[in-house]
Coordinates of N, CA, C and O and ligand atoms in Angstrom, one line a residue:
M1 N 120.6 121.1 84.9 CA 119.6 120.1 85.0 C 118.6 120.4 86.2 O 119.1 120.8 87.3
K2 N 117.4 120.1 86.0 CA 116.4 120.3 87.1 C 116.5 119.1 88.1 O 117.1 118.1 87.7
Q3 N 116.0 119.3 89.3 CA 116.1 118.2 90.2 C 114.7 118.0 90.9 O 114.2 118.9 91.6
G4 N 114.1 116.8 90.7 CA 112.9 116.5 91.4 C 113.2 115.6 92.6 O 114.3 115.7 93.1
K5 N 112.2 114.9 93.0 CA 112.4 114.0 94.2 C 112.5 112.5 93.7 O 112.2 112.2 92.6
L6 N 112.8 111.7 94.7 CA 112.9 110.3 94.4 C 112.1 109.5 95.4 O 112.2 109.8 96.6
I7 N 111.2 108.7 94.9 CA 110.4 107.8 95.8 C 110.8 106.4 95.6 O 110.7 105.9 94.5
I8 N 111.3 105.8 96.6 CA 111.9 104.5 96.5 C 111.0 103.4 97.2 O 110.7 103.5 98.4
F9 N 110.6 102.4 96.4 CA 109.9 101.3 96.9 C 110.8 100.1 96.9 O 111.2 99.7 95.8
S10 N 111.1 99.6 98.1 CA 111.9 98.4 98.1 C 111.3 97.3 99.0 O 110.5 97.6 99.9
A11 N 111.6 96.1 98.7 CA 111.0 95.0 99.4 C 111.5 93.7 98.8 O 112.0 93.7 97.6
P12 N 111.4 92.6 99.5 CA 111.8 91.4 98.8 C 110.8 91.1 97.6 O 109.7 91.6 97.7
S13 N 111.3 90.5 96.6 CA 110.5 90.2 95.4 C 109.3 89.4 95.9 O 109.4 88.4 96.7
G14 N 108.1 89.8 95.4 CA 106.8 89.1 95.8 C 106.1 89.8 96.9 O 105.0 89.4 97.3
A15 N 106.6 90.9 97.5 CA 105.9 91.6 98.6 C 104.8 92.5 98.1 O 104.0 93.0 98.9
G16 N 104.8 92.7 96.8 CA 103.7 93.5 96.2 C 104.1 94.9 95.8 O 103.2 95.7 95.5
K17 N 105.4 95.2 95.8 CA 105.8 96.6 95.6 C 105.5 97.0 94.1 O 105.1 98.2 93.9
T18 N 105.6 96.1 93.2 CA 105.3 96.5 91.8 C 103.9 96.9 91.6 O 103.6 97.9 90.9
T19 N 103.0 96.2 92.2 CA 101.5 96.5 92.1 C 101.3 97.9 92.8 O 100.5 98.7 92.2
I20 N 101.9 98.2 93.9 CA 101.7 99.5 94.6 C 102.3 100.6 93.7 O 101.7 101.6 93.5
V21 N 103.5 100.4 93.2 CA 104.1 101.4 92.3 C 103.2 101.7 91.1 O 103.0 102.8 90.7
K22 N 102.7 100.6 90.5 CA 101.8 100.8 89.3 C 100.5 101.6 89.7 O 100.1 102.5 88.9
H23 N 100.0 101.3 90.9 CA 98.8 102.1 91.4 C 99.2 103.6 91.5 O 98.4 104.4 91.1
L24 N 100.3 103.9 92.1 CA 100.7 105.3 92.3 C 101.0 106.0 91.0 O 100.6 107.2 90.9
L25 N 101.5 105.3 90.0 CA 101.8 105.9 88.7 C 100.4 106.3 88.0 O 100.4 107.3 87.3
K26 N 99.4 105.6 88.3 CA 98.1 106.0 87.8 C 97.5 107.2 88.5 O 96.9 108.0 87.9
K27 N 97.8 107.2 89.8 CA 97.2 108.3 90.7 C 97.9 109.6 90.5 O 97.3 110.7 90.6
F28 N 99.2 109.6 90.3 CA 100.0 110.8 90.3 C 100.7 111.0 89.0 O 101.7 110.4 88.7
P29 N 100.2 111.9 88.2 CA 100.8 112.2 86.8 C 102.2 112.8 86.9 O 102.9 112.8 86.0
S30 N 102.5 113.3 88.1 CA 103.9 113.9 88.3 C 104.9 112.9 88.6 O 106.1 113.3 88.8
L31 N 104.6 111.6 88.6 CA 105.6 110.6 88.9 C 105.9 109.9 87.6 O 105.1 109.7 86.7
C32 N 107.2 109.4 87.5 CA 107.6 108.6 86.3 C 108.4 107.5 86.8 O 109.3 107.6 87.7
F33 N 108.2 106.3 86.3 CA 108.9 105.1 86.7 C 110.3 105.0 86.2 O 110.6 105.3 85.0
S34 N 111.2 104.7 87.1 CA 112.6 104.6 86.7 C 112.8 103.2 86.1 O 112.7 102.2 86.8
I35 N 113.1 103.1 84.8 CA 113.3 101.9 84.1 C 114.7 101.4 84.4 O 115.7 102.1 84.0
S36 N 114.9 100.3 85.1 CA 116.2 99.8 85.4 C 116.8 99.0 84.2 O 116.0 98.5 83.4
A37 N 118.1 98.9 84.2 CA 118.8 98.0 83.3 C 119.0 96.7 83.9 O 119.2 96.6 85.1
T38 N 118.8 95.6 83.2 CA 119.0 94.3 83.8 C 119.6 93.3 82.7 O 119.4 93.5 81.5
T39 N 120.3 92.3 83.3 CA 120.9 91.3 82.3 C 120.0 90.1 82.3 O 120.3 89.1 81.7
R40 N 118.9 90.1 83.1 CA 118.0 88.9 83.1 C 117.2 88.9 81.8 O 117.0 89.9 81.2
E41 N 116.7 87.7 81.5 CA 115.8 87.5 80.3 C 114.4 88.2 80.6 O 114.0 88.2 81.8
S42 N 113.7 88.7 79.6 CA 112.4 89.2 79.9 C 111.4 88.0 80.2 O 111.6 86.9 79.7
R43 N 110.5 88.4 81.1 CA 109.5 87.3 81.6 C 108.1 87.7 81.1 O 107.7 88.8 81.1
G44 N 107.4 86.7 80.7 CA 106.0 86.9 80.3 C 105.8 88.0 79.3 O 106.3 88.0 78.3
D45 N 104.9 89.0 79.8 CA 104.6 90.1 78.8 C 105.4 91.3 79.0 O 105.0 92.4 78.7
E46 N 106.6 91.2 79.7 CA 107.4 92.3 79.9 C 107.9 92.9 78.6 O 108.2 92.2 77.6
V47 N 108.0 94.3 78.6 CA 108.4 95.0 77.3 C 109.7 95.7 77.5 O 109.9 96.4 78.5
N48 N 110.6 95.5 76.6 CA 111.9 96.2 76.6 C 111.7 97.7 76.6 O 110.8 98.2 75.9
E49 N 112.4 98.5 77.4 CA 112.4 99.9 77.5 C 111.1 100.4 78.1 O 110.8 101.6 78.1
K50 N 110.3 99.5 78.7 CA 109.1 99.9 79.5 C 109.2 99.3 80.9 O 109.2 100.1 81.9
D51 N 109.4 98.0 80.9 CA 109.6 97.4 82.2 C 111.1 97.4 82.7 O 111.4 97.7 83.8
Y52 N 111.9 97.2 81.7 CA 113.4 97.2 82.0 C 114.1 97.5 80.7 O 113.5 97.4 79.6
Y53 N 115.3 98.0 80.8 CA 116.2 97.9 79.6 C 116.9 96.6 79.7 O 117.8 96.4 80.6
F54 N 116.5 95.7 78.8 CA 117.1 94.3 78.9 C 118.4 94.4 78.0 O 118.4 94.6 76.8
I55 N 119.5 94.3 78.7 CA 120.8 94.4 78.0 C 121.7 93.2 78.3 O 121.5 92.5 79.3
S56 N 122.8 93.0 77.5 CA 123.7 91.9 77.7 C 124.6 92.2 78.9 O 124.7 93.3 79.3
K57 N 125.2 91.1 79.4 CA 126.1 91.3 80.6 C 127.3 92.1 80.2 O 127.8 93.0 80.9
E58 N 127.7 91.9 78.9 CA 128.8 92.7 78.4 C 128.5 94.2 78.4 O 129.3 95.0 78.9
D59 N 127.4 94.5 77.9 CA 127.0 95.9 77.8 C 126.9 96.5 79.2 O 127.3 97.6 79.5
F60 N 126.3 95.7 80.1 CA 126.1 96.1 81.5 C 127.4 96.5 82.1 O 127.6 97.6 82.7
L61 N 128.4 95.6 82.0 CA 129.7 95.8 82.6 C 130.5 96.9 82.0 O 131.2 97.6 82.7
H62 N 130.3 97.2 80.7 CA 130.9 98.4 80.1 C 130.3 99.6 80.7 O 131.0 100.6 81.0
R63 N 129.0 99.6 81.0 CA 128.4 100.8 81.6 C 128.8 101.0 83.0 O 129.0 102.1 83.5
V64 N 129.1 99.9 83.7 CA 129.6 100.0 85.1 C 131.0 100.6 85.0 O 131.3 101.6 85.7
A65 N 131.8 100.2 84.1 CA 133.2 100.7 83.9 C 133.1 102.2 83.6 O 134.0 103.0 84.0
R66 N 132.1 102.6 82.8 CA 132.0 104.0 82.4 C 131.2 104.9 83.5 O 130.9 106.0 83.2
Q67 N 131.0 104.2 84.6 CA 130.3 104.9 85.7 C 128.9 105.5 85.4 O 128.6 106.6 85.8
E68 N 128.2 104.7 84.6 CA 126.9 105.2 84.1 C 125.8 104.9 85.1 O 124.7 105.4 85.0
F69 N 126.1 104.1 86.2 CA 125.0 103.7 87.1 C 125.1 104.5 88.4 O 126.2 104.8 88.9
V70 N 124.0 105.0 89.0 CA 124.0 105.6 90.3 C 124.0 104.5 91.3 O 124.5 104.7 92.5
E71 N 123.5 103.3 91.0 CA 123.6 102.2 91.9 C 123.4 101.0 91.0 O 122.7 101.0 90.0
F72 N 124.1 99.9 91.3 CA 123.8 98.6 90.6 C 124.1 97.5 91.6 O 124.8 97.7 92.6
E73 N 123.5 96.3 91.3 CA 123.6 95.2 92.2 C 123.6 93.9 91.4 O 122.9 93.8 90.4
E74 N 124.4 92.9 91.9 CA 124.2 91.6 91.3 C 123.2 91.0 92.2 O 123.5 90.3 93.2
V75 N 121.9 91.2 91.9 CA 120.8 90.9 92.8 C 120.7 89.4 93.0 O 120.5 88.9 94.1
Y76 N 120.8 88.6 91.9 CA 120.9 87.2 91.9 C 122.2 86.8 91.3 O 122.8 87.5 90.5
N77 N 122.7 85.6 91.6 CA 123.9 85.1 91.1 C 124.1 85.2 89.6 O 123.3 84.6 88.9
G78 N 125.0 86.1 89.2 CA 125.2 86.3 87.7 C 124.2 87.2 87.0 O 124.3 87.4 85.8
T79 N 123.2 87.7 87.8 CA 122.2 88.6 87.2 C 122.2 90.0 87.8 O 122.1 90.1 89.0
F80 N 122.5 91.0 86.9 CA 122.7 92.3 87.4 C 121.5 93.2 87.1 O 120.8 93.0 86.1
Y81 N 121.3 94.2 88.0 CA 120.2 95.2 87.9 C 120.8 96.5 88.3 O 121.6 96.6 89.2
G82 N 120.5 97.6 87.6 CA 121.0 98.9 88.0 C 120.2 100.0 87.5 O 119.4 99.9 86.5
T83 N 120.4 101.2 88.2 CA 119.7 102.4 87.8 C 120.7 103.3 87.1 O 121.8 103.7 87.7
L84 N 120.4 103.7 85.9 CA 121.3 104.5 85.1 C 121.1 106.0 85.5 O 119.9 106.4 85.7
R85 N 122.2 106.7 85.6 CA 122.1 108.2 85.9 C 121.2 108.9 84.8 O 120.5 109.7 85.1
S86 N 121.4 108.4 83.6 CA 120.7 109.1 82.5 C 119.2 108.9 82.6 O 118.4 109.8 82.2
E87 N 118.7 107.9 83.4 CA 117.3 107.6 83.6 C 116.7 108.6 84.5 O 115.7 109.2 84.3
I88 N 117.5 108.9 85.6 CA 117.0 109.9 86.6 C 117.0 111.3 85.9 O 116.0 112.0 86.1
E89 N 118.0 111.6 85.2 CA 118.1 112.9 84.5 C 117.0 113.1 83.5 O 116.4 114.2 83.4
R90 N 116.7 112.0 82.8 CA 115.6 112.1 81.8 C 114.3 112.5 82.4 O 113.6 113.3 82.0
I91 N 114.0 111.8 83.6 CA 112.8 112.1 84.3 C 112.7 113.5 84.9 O 111.7 114.2 84.8
W92 N 113.8 113.9 85.5 CA 113.8 115.2 86.1 C 113.7 116.3 85.1 O 113.1 117.3 85.3
N93 N 114.4 116.1 83.9 CA 114.3 117.1 82.9 C 112.9 117.2 82.3 O 112.6 118.2 81.7
D94 N 112.1 116.2 82.5 CA 110.7 116.2 82.1 C 109.8 116.8 83.2 O 108.6 116.6 83.1
D95 N 110.5 117.3 84.2 CA 109.8 117.9 85.4 C 108.9 117.0 86.2 O 107.9 117.3 86.7
K96 N 109.4 115.7 86.3 CA 108.7 114.7 87.1 C 109.6 114.2 88.2 O 110.8 114.4 88.3
H97 N 108.9 113.6 89.2 CA 109.6 112.9 90.3 C 109.8 111.4 89.9 O 109.0 110.9 89.2
V98 N 110.9 110.8 90.4 CA 111.2 109.5 90.0 C 110.7 108.5 91.0 O 110.9 108.7 92.2
I99 N 110.0 107.4 90.5 CA 109.6 106.4 91.4 C 110.3 105.1 91.1 O 110.4 104.7 89.9
F100 N 110.9 104.4 92.1 CA 111.7 103.2 91.9 C 111.1 101.9 92.5 O 110.5 102.0 93.6
D101 N 111.2 100.9 91.8 CA 110.9 99.5 92.3 C 112.3 98.8 92.2 O 112.7 98.4 91.2
I102 N 112.9 98.6 93.4 CA 114.3 98.3 93.4 C 114.6 97.4 94.6 O 113.8 97.4 95.6
D103 N 115.6 96.6 94.6 CA 115.9 95.7 95.8 C 116.3 96.6 97.0 O 116.6 97.8 96.9
V104 N 116.4 95.9 98.1 CA 116.6 96.6 99.4 C 118.0 97.3 99.4 O 118.0 98.5 99.8
E105 N 119.0 96.6 99.0 CA 120.3 97.3 99.1 C 120.4 98.4 98.2 O 121.0 99.5 98.5
G106 N 119.9 98.3 97.0 CA 119.9 99.4 96.0 C 119.1 100.6 96.5 O 119.5 101.7 96.4
G107 N 117.9 100.3 97.2 CA 117.1 101.3 97.7 C 117.8 102.1 98.8 O 117.8 103.4 98.8
L108 N 118.5 101.4 99.7 CA 119.2 102.1 100.8 C 120.4 102.9 100.2 O 120.7 104.0 100.7
R109 N 121.0 102.4 99.1 CA 122.1 103.1 98.5 C 121.6 104.5 97.9 O 122.2 105.5 98.1
L110 N 120.5 104.4 97.3 CA 119.9 105.7 96.7 C 119.5 106.6 97.9 O 119.7 107.8 97.8
K111 N 119.0 106.1 98.9 CA 118.6 107.0 100.1 C 119.8 107.7 100.7 O 119.8 108.9 100.9
R112 N 120.9 106.9 100.8 CA 122.1 107.5 101.4 C 122.6 108.6 100.4 O 123.2 109.6 100.8
K113 N 122.5 108.4 99.1 CA 123.0 109.4 98.2 C 122.1 110.6 98.1 O 122.7 111.7 98.0
Y114 N 120.8 110.5 98.1 CA 119.9 111.6 97.9 C 119.3 112.2 99.1 O 118.6 113.2 99.1
E115 N 119.5 111.5 100.3 CA 119.1 112.0 101.6 C 117.6 112.5 101.6 O 116.7 111.8 101.3
Q116 N 117.5 113.9 102.0 CA 116.1 114.4 102.2 C 115.3 114.5 100.9 O 114.1 114.8 100.9
D117 N 116.0 114.4 99.7 CA 115.2 114.5 98.4 C 114.6 113.1 98.1 O 113.8 113.0 97.2
A118 N 114.9 112.1 99.0 CA 114.4 110.8 98.7 C 113.5 110.3 99.9 O 113.8 110.5 101.0
L119 N 112.4 109.6 99.5 CA 111.6 108.9 100.5 C 111.8 107.4 100.2 O 111.4 106.9 99.2
A120 N 112.3 106.7 101.2 CA 112.5 105.3 101.1 C 111.5 104.5 101.8 O 111.4 104.5 103.1
I121 N 110.7 103.7 101.1 CA 109.6 102.9 101.7 C 109.9 101.4 101.6 O 110.1 100.9 100.5
F122 N 109.8 100.8 102.7 CA 109.9 99.3 102.7 C 108.6 98.7 102.7 O 107.8 98.9 103.6
V123 N 108.3 97.8 101.7 CA 107.0 97.1 101.7 C 107.1 95.8 102.4 O 107.9 94.9 102.0
Q124 N 106.3 95.7 103.5 CA 106.4 94.4 104.3 C 105.3 93.5 104.0 O 104.1 93.8 104.1
P125 N 105.7 92.2 103.6 CA 104.6 91.2 103.3 C 104.1 90.7 104.7 O 104.8 90.8 105.7
P126 N 102.9 90.0 104.7 CA 102.4 89.5 105.9 C 103.4 88.5 106.6 O 103.5 88.5 107.8
S127 N 104.0 87.7 105.9 CA 105.0 86.7 106.4 C 105.8 86.2 105.3 O 105.5 86.3 104.1
L128 N 106.9 85.5 105.8 CA 107.8 84.8 104.8 C 107.0 83.7 104.0 O 107.2 83.5 102.8
E129 N 106.1 83.1 104.8 CA 105.3 82.0 104.1 C 104.5 82.5 103.0 O 104.4 82.0 101.9
V130 N 103.8 83.7 103.2 CA 102.9 84.2 102.2 C 103.8 84.7 101.0 O 103.4 84.4 99.8
L131 N 104.9 85.2 101.3 CA 105.9 85.6 100.3 C 106.3 84.5 99.4 O 106.3 84.5 98.1
K132 N 106.6 83.4 100.0 CA 107.0 82.1 99.3 C 105.9 81.7 98.4 O 106.1 81.3 97.3
E133 N 104.6 81.7 99.0 CA 103.5 81.2 98.2 C 103.3 82.1 96.9 O 103.1 81.6 95.8
R134 N 103.5 83.4 97.1 CA 103.3 84.4 96.0 C 104.3 84.1 94.9 O 104.0 84.1 93.7
L135 N 105.6 83.9 95.4 CA 106.7 83.7 94.4 C 106.5 82.4 93.7 O 106.6 82.4 92.4
S136 N 106.1 81.4 94.4 CA 105.9 80.1 93.7 C 104.7 80.2 92.7 O 104.7 79.6 91.6
G137 N 103.6 80.9 93.1 CA 102.4 81.0 92.3 C 102.6 81.7 91.0 O 101.8 81.6 90.1
R138 N 103.7 82.5 90.9 CA 104.0 83.2 89.6 C 104.2 82.2 88.5 O 103.9 82.5 87.3
G139 N 104.8 81.1 88.8 CA 105.1 80.1 87.9 C 106.1 80.5 86.8 O 106.1 79.9 85.7
T140 N 106.9 81.5 87.0 CA 107.8 82.0 86.0 C 109.2 81.7 86.2 O 110.1 81.9 85.4
D141 N 109.5 81.1 87.4 CA 110.9 80.8 87.8 C 111.1 79.3 88.0 O 110.2 78.6 88.4
S142 N 112.3 78.9 87.7 CA 112.7 77.5 87.9 C 112.8 77.3 89.4 O 112.9 78.2 90.2
Q143 N 112.8 76.0 89.9 CA 113.0 75.7 91.3 C 114.2 76.3 91.9 O 114.2 76.9 93.0
E144 N 115.3 76.3 91.1 CA 116.6 76.8 91.6 C 116.5 78.3 91.8 O 117.0 78.9 92.8
K145 N 115.9 79.0 90.8 CA 115.7 80.4 90.9 C 114.8 80.8 92.0 O 115.1 81.8 92.8
L146 N 113.8 80.0 92.3 CA 112.9 80.3 93.4 C 113.6 80.2 94.7 O 113.5 81.0 95.6
Q147 N 114.4 79.1 94.9 CA 115.2 79.0 96.1 C 116.1 80.2 96.4 O 116.2 80.7 97.5
E148 N 116.7 80.7 95.3 CA 117.6 81.9 95.4 C 116.8 83.1 95.9 O 117.2 83.8 96.7
R149 N 115.5 83.2 95.3 CA 114.7 84.3 95.7 C 114.2 84.2 97.1 O 114.2 85.2 97.9
F150 N 113.9 83.0 97.6 CA 113.5 82.8 99.0 C 114.6 83.2 100.0 O 114.4 83.9 100.9
I151 N 115.8 82.8 99.7 CA 117.0 83.0 100.6 C 117.2 84.5 100.6 O 117.4 85.1 101.7
K152 N 117.1 85.2 99.5 CA 117.3 86.6 99.5 C 116.2 87.4 100.2 O 116.5 88.3 101.0
A153 N 115.0 86.9 100.0 CA 113.8 87.5 100.7 C 114.0 87.5 102.2 O 113.7 88.5 102.9
E154 N 114.4 86.4 102.7 CA 114.5 86.2 104.1 C 115.6 87.2 104.7 O 115.3 87.9 105.7
K155 N 116.6 87.4 104.0 CA 117.7 88.3 104.4 C 117.1 89.8 104.3 O 117.3 90.6 105.2
E156 N 116.4 90.1 103.3 CA 115.9 91.4 103.0 C 114.9 91.9 104.1 O 114.9 93.1 104.4
L157 N 114.2 90.9 104.6 CA 113.2 91.3 105.6 C 113.8 91.9 106.9 O 113.2 92.7 107.5
G158 N 115.1 91.6 107.1 CA 115.8 92.1 108.2 C 116.3 93.6 108.1 O 116.7 94.2 109.0
Y159 N 116.1 94.1 106.9 CA 116.5 95.5 106.6 C 115.4 96.6 106.8 O 115.7 97.8 106.6
A160 N 114.2 96.1 107.1 CA 113.1 97.0 107.1 C 113.3 98.3 107.9 O 113.0 99.4 107.4
D161 N 113.9 98.2 109.1 CA 113.9 99.4 110.0 C 115.0 100.4 109.5 O 115.2 101.4 110.1
K162 N 115.7 100.1 108.5 CA 116.7 101.1 107.9 C 116.0 102.1 107.0 O 116.6 103.1 106.5
F163 N 114.7 101.8 106.7 CA 114.0 102.7 105.7 C 113.2 103.8 106.5 O 113.0 103.8 107.7
D164 N 112.8 104.9 105.7 CA 112.1 106.0 106.3 C 110.7 105.5 106.8 O 110.3 105.9 107.9
V165 N 110.1 104.6 106.1 CA 108.8 104.1 106.4 C 108.7 102.6 106.1 O 109.2 102.2 105.1
I166 N 107.9 101.9 107.0 CA 107.6 100.5 106.7 C 106.1 100.5 106.3 O 105.3 100.9 107.1
L167 N 105.8 100.1 105.1 CA 104.4 100.0 104.7 C 104.0 98.5 104.7 O 104.5 97.7 103.9
K168 N 103.0 98.2 105.6 CA 102.6 96.8 105.6 C 101.6 96.5 104.5 O 100.7 97.2 104.2
N169 N 102.0 95.5 103.7 CA 101.1 95.1 102.7 C 100.4 93.8 103.0 O 100.7 92.7 102.5
F170 N 99.4 93.9 104.0 CA 98.7 92.7 104.4 C 97.4 92.7 103.6 O 96.8 91.6 103.4
D171 N 96.9 93.9 103.2 CA 95.7 94.0 102.4 C 96.1 95.0 101.3 O 96.5 96.1 101.6
L172 N 96.0 94.6 100.1 CA 96.5 95.5 99.0 C 95.8 96.8 98.9 O 96.5 97.9 98.7
E173 N 94.5 96.9 99.1 CA 93.8 98.1 99.0 C 94.2 99.1 100.1 O 94.4 100.3 99.8
T174 N 94.3 98.6 101.3 CA 94.8 99.4 102.4 C 96.2 99.9 102.1 O 96.5 101.1 102.3
A175 N 97.1 99.0 101.7 CA 98.5 99.4 101.4 C 98.5 100.5 100.3 O 99.3 101.5 100.4
C176 N 97.7 100.4 99.3 CA 97.7 101.4 98.2 C 97.2 102.7 98.7 O 97.8 103.8 98.4
A177 N 96.2 102.7 99.6 CA 95.7 104.0 100.1 C 96.8 104.6 101.0 O 97.0 105.9 100.9
E178 N 97.5 103.8 101.8 CA 98.5 104.4 102.7 C 99.7 104.9 101.8 O 100.2 106.0 102.1
A179 N 100.0 104.2 100.8 CA 101.1 104.7 99.9 C 100.7 106.0 99.3 O 101.6 106.9 99.2
E180 N 99.5 106.1 98.9 CA 99.0 107.4 98.2 C 99.2 108.6 99.2 O 99.7 109.6 98.8
K181 N 98.9 108.3 100.4 CA 99.0 109.4 101.4 C 100.5 109.8 101.6 O 100.8 111.0 101.6
L182 N 101.3 108.8 101.8 CA 102.7 109.0 102.0 C 103.4 109.8 100.9 O 104.1 110.8 101.1
V183 N 103.1 109.3 99.7 CA 103.7 109.9 98.5 C 103.1 111.3 98.2 O 103.9 112.3 98.0
G184 N 101.8 111.4 98.4 CA 101.2 112.8 98.2 C 101.8 113.8 99.1 O 102.1 114.9 98.7
D185 N 101.9 113.5 100.4 CA 102.5 114.4 101.4 C 104.0 114.7 101.0 O 104.4 115.9 101.1
F186 N 104.7 113.7 100.6 CA 106.1 113.9 100.3 C 106.4 114.8 99.1 O 107.2 115.7 99.1
I187 N 105.6 114.6 98.0 CA 105.8 115.5 96.8 C 105.3 116.9 97.0 O 105.7 117.8 96.3
K188 N 104.4 117.1 98.0 CA 103.9 118.4 98.2 C 104.9 119.3 99.0 O 104.9 120.5 98.9
R189 N 105.8 118.6 99.7 CA 106.8 119.3 100.6 C 107.7 120.3 99.8 O 108.1 120.0 98.7
Ligands
5GP1 P1 112.7 90.9 89.1 O1 113.6 90.0 88.5 O2 111.6 90.2 90.0 O3 112.0 91.9 88.2 O4 113.5 91.8 90.1 C1 114.3 91.2 91.1 C2 114.7 92.3 92.1 O5 115.6 93.2 91.6 C3 113.5 93.0 92.7 O6 113.6 93.2 94.1 C4 113.6 94.4 92.0 O7 113.0 95.4 92.7 C5 115.1 94.5 91.9 N1 115.5 95.6 91.0 C6 114.9 96.0 89.9 N2 115.6 97.0 89.3 C7 116.7 97.2 90.1 C8 117.8 98.2 90.1 O8 117.9 99.0 89.2 N3 118.6 98.1 91.1 C9 118.6 97.2 92.1 N4 119.5 97.3 93.0 N5 117.6 96.3 92.2 C10 116.6 96.3 91.2

């Protein structure tokens, strides 16, 4: 099997990492998005096998038992997310580098596993207040789900300095330009 690199974008949900990752995918044809498996329901216009592999909890736990995940997390109570080994292999075999949009603990786990082949970037929102506004503005989650996301976000902000780089997302255009530079330099190495 061939081995490419791993570019990990982690942040609390709502920090803007998905937008930055989508921007990079347009800029760099040598990158491919790692489609995670999840047990949550699809939201809005999300597409199965493009945004996520939406699978049942039973299927997810079978895959855990068969050690099919390089990392997985019960990100929210009862809701699992994970990166399948087969997903990374698929992308490397296609001669591409893998780019991840993943929670903070999952991101750090991948960094520990792949070390210098991985670049772990923490996307920092302007403040917890802004993050809360963005999450509420989506209008896709119940109050209970939102509270859970707020609590997790607050905890995750404390992990920033464990990453290779902290990318401030105070202004989206600036953040995208900085991300381009970081990723461009890393895949050239
Ligand atoms: P959402 O439900 O908003 O799509 O994602 C919730 C959180 O789970 C986000 O922080 C997202 O980055 C993270 N996430 C998505 N895929 C994975 C994965 O494969 N592993 C882990 N650990 N987290 C993931």
